[in-house]
mmCIF file of C-alpha atoms in Angstrom:
data_model
loop_
_atom_site.group_PDB
_atom_site.id
_atom_site.type_symbol
_atom_site.label_atom_id
_atom_site.label_comp_id
_atom_site.label_asym_id
_atom_site.label_seq_id
_atom_site.Cartn_x
_atom_site.Cartn_y
_atom_site.Cartn_z
ATOM 1 C CA LYS A 1314 77.113 62.531 71.272
ATOM 2 C CA TYR A 1315 78.509 61.644 74.248
ATOM 3 C CA VAL A 1316 77.380 57.789 74.713
ATOM 4 C CA SER A 1317 77.598 55.216 72.111
ATOM 5 C CA VAL A 1318 74.982 52.435 72.245
ATOM 6 C CA ALA A 1319 75.432 49.129 70.195
ATOM 7 C CA PRO A 1320 73.396 45.903 70.391
ATOM 8 C CA GLU A 1321 75.197 42.873 72.069
ATOM 9 C CA ARG A 1322 75.461 39.916 69.660
ATOM 10 C CA GLY A 1323 75.003 36.230 70.735
ATOM 11 C CA ALA A 1324 72.639 36.925 73.496
ATOM 12 C CA ALA A 1325 69.433 35.193 73.774
ATOM 13 C CA GLY A 1326 66.257 36.620 75.319
ATOM 14 C CA ARG A 1327 65.572 40.199 75.530
ATOM 15 C CA PRO A 1328 67.872 42.528 73.468
ATOM 16 C CA ARG A 1329 70.751 43.728 75.339
ATOM 17 C CA HIS A 1330 72.836 46.606 74.731
ATOM 18 C CA ILE A 1331 76.489 47.862 75.323
ATOM 19 C CA PHE A 1332 77.004 51.498 76.488
ATOM 20 C CA ALA A 1333 80.138 53.325 76.057
ATOM 21 C CA ILE A 1334 81.321 56.867 76.770
ATOM 22 C CA THR A 1335 82.425 58.513 73.607
ATOM 23 C CA ASP A 1336 85.483 60.898 73.135
ATOM 24 C CA SER A 1337 83.075 63.884 73.548
ATOM 25 C CA GLY A 1338 81.788 62.407 76.541
ATOM 26 C CA SER A 1339 85.132 61.810 77.891
ATOM 27 C CA GLU A 1340 86.033 65.524 77.607
ATOM 28 C CA LEU A 1341 82.886 66.302 79.965
ATOM 29 C CA PHE A 1342 84.638 64.264 82.684
ATOM 30 C CA ARG A 1343 88.115 65.575 82.871
ATOM 31 C CA GLN A 1344 90.483 64.217 85.229
ATOM 32 C CA HIS A 1345 89.227 61.593 88.029
ATOM 33 C CA TYR A 1346 85.764 62.195 87.964
ATOM 34 C CA VAL A 1347 84.979 58.652 88.915
ATOM 35 C CA ARG A 1348 85.714 59.199 92.393
ATOM 36 C CA MET A 1349 83.446 62.095 92.390
ATOM 37 C CA THR A 1350 80.597 60.369 90.774
ATOM 38 C CA ARG A 1351 80.857 57.633 93.282
ATOM 39 C CA ARG A 1352 80.544 60.080 96.058
ATOM 40 C CA LEU A 1353 77.443 61.819 94.238
ATOM 41 C CA LEU A 1354 75.658 58.336 93.929
ATOM 42 C CA SER A 1355 76.372 57.449 97.418
ATOM 43 C CA GLU A 1356 74.777 60.806 98.799
ATOM 44 C CA ILE A 1357 71.751 60.251 96.603
ATOM 45 C CA VAL A 1358 71.273 56.775 97.663
ATOM 46 C CA SER A 1359 71.699 58.246 101.339
ATOM 47 C CA LEU A 1360 68.762 60.507 100.917
ATOM 48 C CA SER A 1361 65.547 59.578 102.821
ATOM 49 C CA ALA A 1362 62.030 59.987 101.656
ATOM 50 C CA ASP A 1363 61.390 62.898 104.028
ATOM 51 C CA GLU A 1364 64.590 64.722 102.693
ATOM 52 C CA THR A 1365 63.394 64.348 99.150
ATOM 53 C CA ALA A 1366 59.787 65.352 99.415
ATOM 54 C CA GLY A 1367 58.716 68.449 97.884
ATOM 55 C CA ARG A 1368 62.043 69.292 96.649
ATOM 56 C CA SER A 1369 62.851 70.612 93.231
ATOM 57 C CA GLY A 1370 65.928 69.037 91.402
ATOM 58 C CA ALA A 1371 68.060 71.918 91.833
ATOM 59 C CA GLU A 1372 67.156 71.899 95.565
ATOM 60 C CA LEU A 1373 68.232 68.354 95.657
ATOM 61 C CA ALA A 1374 71.282 68.944 93.860
ATOM 62 C CA ASP A 1375 72.269 71.555 96.389
ATOM 63 C CA LEU A 1376 71.641 69.427 99.379
ATOM 64 C CA ILE A 1377 73.655 66.642 97.819
ATOM 65 C CA PHE A 1378 76.584 69.062 97.255
ATOM 66 C CA VAL A 1379 76.257 70.534 100.688
ATOM 67 C CA ARG A 1380 76.729 67.008 102.058
ATOM 68 C CA MET A 1381 79.524 65.966 99.843
ATOM 69 C CA ALA A 1382 81.507 69.147 100.843
ATOM 70 C CA GLU A 1383 81.012 68.376 104.310
ATOM 71 C CA ARG A 1384 82.314 64.747 104.039
ATOM 72 C CA LEU A 1385 85.118 65.926 101.770
ATOM 73 C CA ALA A 1386 86.270 68.541 104.435
ATOM 74 C CA ALA A 1387 86.042 66.034 107.279
ATOM 75 C CA GLU A 1388 88.143 63.559 105.258
ATOM 76 C CA TYR A 1389 90.631 66.043 104.041
ATOM 77 C CA ARG A 1390 90.965 68.428 106.949
ATOM 78 C CA ALA A 1391 93.404 66.199 108.810
ATOM 79 C CA ARG A 1392 95.438 65.307 105.736
ATOM 80 C CA VAL A 1393 96.465 68.899 105.022
ATOM 81 C CA GLU A 1394 100.331 69.541 105.205
ATOM 82 C CA GLY A 1395 102.059 72.784 105.821
ATOM 83 C CA ASP A 1396 103.128 75.225 108.592
ATOM 84 C CA THR A 1397 102.357 78.277 106.579
ATOM 85 C CA LEU A 1398 98.882 79.229 104.993
ATOM 86 C CA ALA A 1399 100.565 79.282 101.480
ATOM 87 C CA GLU A 1400 101.814 75.733 102.062
ATOM 88 C CA ARG A 1401 98.392 74.475 103.287
ATOM 89 C CA VAL A 1402 96.730 76.090 100.206
ATOM 90 C CA HIS A 1403 99.221 74.100 98.010
ATOM 91 C CA SER A 1404 98.485 70.825 99.802
ATOM 92 C CA VAL A 1405 94.767 71.689 99.636
ATOM 93 C CA ALA A 1406 94.916 71.894 96.102
ATOM 94 C CA HIS A 1407 97.119 68.874 95.661
ATOM 95 C CA LEU A 1408 94.566 66.680 97.905
ATOM 96 C CA LEU A 1409 91.459 67.744 95.985
ATOM 97 C CA SER A 1410 93.160 66.977 92.699
ATOM 98 C CA GLU A 1411 92.708 63.262 93.741
ATOM 99 C CA GLU A 1412 89.049 64.011 93.628
ATOM 100 C CA GLY A 1413 88.811 65.640 90.138
ATOM 101 C CA LEU A 1414 88.809 69.064 91.476
ATOM 102 C CA ASP A 1415 91.585 70.992 89.425
ATOM 103 C CA PHE A 1416 92.924 74.201 91.154
ATOM 104 C CA ASP A 1417 95.873 76.200 90.431
ATOM 105 C CA VAL A 1418 97.379 78.104 93.289
ATOM 106 C CA ARG A 1419 98.745 81.656 92.486
ATOM 107 C CA GLU A 1420 100.436 83.490 95.074
ATOM 108 C CA ALA A 1421 99.387 87.410 95.581
ATOM 109 C CA PRO A 1422 100.150 90.287 97.688
ATOM 110 C CA ASP A 1423 96.834 89.763 99.497
ATOM 111 C CA GLY A 1424 96.786 85.962 99.716
ATOM 112 C CA ALA A 1425 96.714 82.984 97.719
ATOM 113 C CA ARG A 1426 94.456 82.487 94.691
ATOM 114 C CA LEU A 1427 92.982 78.781 93.929
ATOM 115 C CA LEU A 1428 91.822 79.119 90.264
ATOM 116 C CA GLY A 1429 89.321 76.242 89.210
ATOM 117 C CA ARG A 1430 89.234 74.773 85.964
ATOM 118 C CA GLY A 1431 86.540 72.295 85.774
ATOM 119 C CA CYS A 1432 83.649 72.470 88.523
ATOM 120 C CA PRO A 1433 81.333 69.361 88.480
ATOM 121 C CA CYS A 1434 78.764 71.238 90.386
ATOM 122 C CA THR A 1435 78.856 74.181 87.906
ATOM 123 C CA ARG A 1436 78.571 71.690 85.092
ATOM 124 C CA LEU A 1437 75.528 69.944 86.506
ATOM 125 C CA LEU A 1438 73.786 73.180 87.447
ATOM 126 C CA GLY A 1439 74.466 74.733 84.190
ATOM 127 C CA GLU A 1440 75.975 78.312 83.680
ATOM 128 C CA HIS A 1441 72.468 80.131 83.771
ATOM 129 C CA GLU A 1442 72.331 79.115 87.593
ATOM 130 C CA GLY A 1443 75.352 81.010 88.341
ATOM 131 C CA THR A 1444 78.190 79.516 90.380
ATOM 132 C CA CYS A 1445 77.739 77.361 93.250
ATOM 133 C CA ASP A 1446 79.212 78.111 96.774
ATOM 134 C CA HIS A 1447 80.235 74.430 97.600
ATOM 135 C CA ASP A 1448 83.876 74.873 96.791
ATOM 136 C CA ARG A 1449 84.092 77.936 98.753
ATOM 137 C CA VAL A 1450 82.648 76.333 101.710
ATOM 138 C CA LEU A 1451 84.583 73.027 101.266
ATOM 139 C CA LEU A 1452 87.649 75.241 101.020
ATOM 140 C CA SER A 1453 87.083 77.359 104.180
ATOM 141 C CA ARG A 1454 86.375 74.201 106.200
ATOM 142 C CA ILE A 1455 89.495 72.429 105.314
ATOM 143 C CA LEU A 1456 91.729 75.475 105.372
ATOM 144 C CA GLY A 1457 90.200 76.789 108.786
ATOM 145 C CA VAL A 1458 90.082 80.438 107.107
ATOM 146 C CA GLU A 1459 87.204 82.223 105.245
ATOM 147 C CA VAL A 1460 87.666 81.742 101.491
ATOM 148 C CA GLN A 1461 86.299 84.607 99.296
ATOM 149 C CA PRO A 1462 85.159 84.161 95.959
ATOM 150 C CA LEU A 1463 86.566 85.996 92.897
ATOM 151 C CA SER A 1464 84.612 87.788 90.602
ATOM 152 C CA ALA A 1465 84.353 86.693 86.990
ATOM 153 C CA GLU A 1466 86.436 89.523 85.891
ATOM 154 C CA ALA A 1467 89.190 88.673 88.416
ATOM 155 C CA LEU A 1468 89.396 85.192 86.855
ATOM 156 C CA PRO A 1469 92.161 84.487 84.189
ATOM 157 C CA ARG A 1470 90.912 83.237 81.036
ATOM 158 C CA ASP A 1471 90.878 79.618 81.199
ATOM 159 C CA PHE A 1472 89.480 79.208 84.676
ATOM 160 C CA VAL A 1473 85.731 78.714 85.527
ATOM 161 C CA CYS A 1474 86.040 79.822 89.503
ATOM 162 C CA GLY A 1475 88.457 81.389 91.644
ATOM 163 C CA TYR A 1476 88.809 82.052 95.392
ATOM 164 C CA LEU A 1477 90.996 84.194 97.463
ATOM 165 C CA VAL A 1478 92.454 82.744 100.664
ATOM 166 C CA PRO A 1479 93.683 85.851 102.757
ATOM 167 C CA THR A 1480 96.801 85.972 104.383
ATOM 168 C CA SER A 1481 95.741 87.684 107.437
ATOM 169 C CA VAL A 1482 92.336 86.749 108.441
ATOM 170 C CA PRO A 1483 90.601 84.883 111.556
ATOM 171 C CA ARG A 1484 89.938 81.191 111.633
ATOM 172 C CA SER A 1485 86.601 80.416 109.889
ATOM 173 C CA PRO A 1486 83.645 79.650 111.825
ATOM 174 C CA LEU A 1487 82.978 77.020 108.962
ATOM 175 C CA GLU A 1488 85.910 74.950 110.119
ATOM 176 C CA ALA A 1489 84.520 73.586 113.354
ATOM 177 C CA ALA A 1490 80.818 73.622 112.783
ATOM 178 C CA PRO A 1491 79.002 71.445 110.116
ATOM 179 C CA ALA A 1492 76.335 73.010 107.920
ATOM 180 C CA THR A 1493 72.791 72.449 108.857
ATOM 181 C CA VAL A 1494 71.169 70.752 105.969
#
């Protein structure tokens, strides 16, 4: 059970209930997902009838995550600190932790690896849908380099996703141009 429900006592009129997240429910929302939830709700509310017409739930979720990745990239790109790519990767991991995105940075000879623990997109889409591409696009746009996904076999045990930020690559075309939706 993720949410508990209890009747509100002493209220006149229609029955009222108090909803609260349980410990099991809290585990689903590791870290600061309140901020991410607000962003998701803002994106949902901003959708027009034309944008939602004829789209499945999965297509709408994809549209919302694309938009959110665009907004996050625009917001965080100017806040990234560091002269070297490695410093910028660490800065991005720190900045995104404010959103509840939990990345570890591990240096490797071919570049830095950003290893993610709890992807809200993957949780919402479900494991059967595969991994989403939104974090890769977000990271590429913020860092200005083409970030490559790691295979499931390349991920350490405690991580659900991972990306390689190569040390010697051209700037990403994703950095400058917004995605078309």
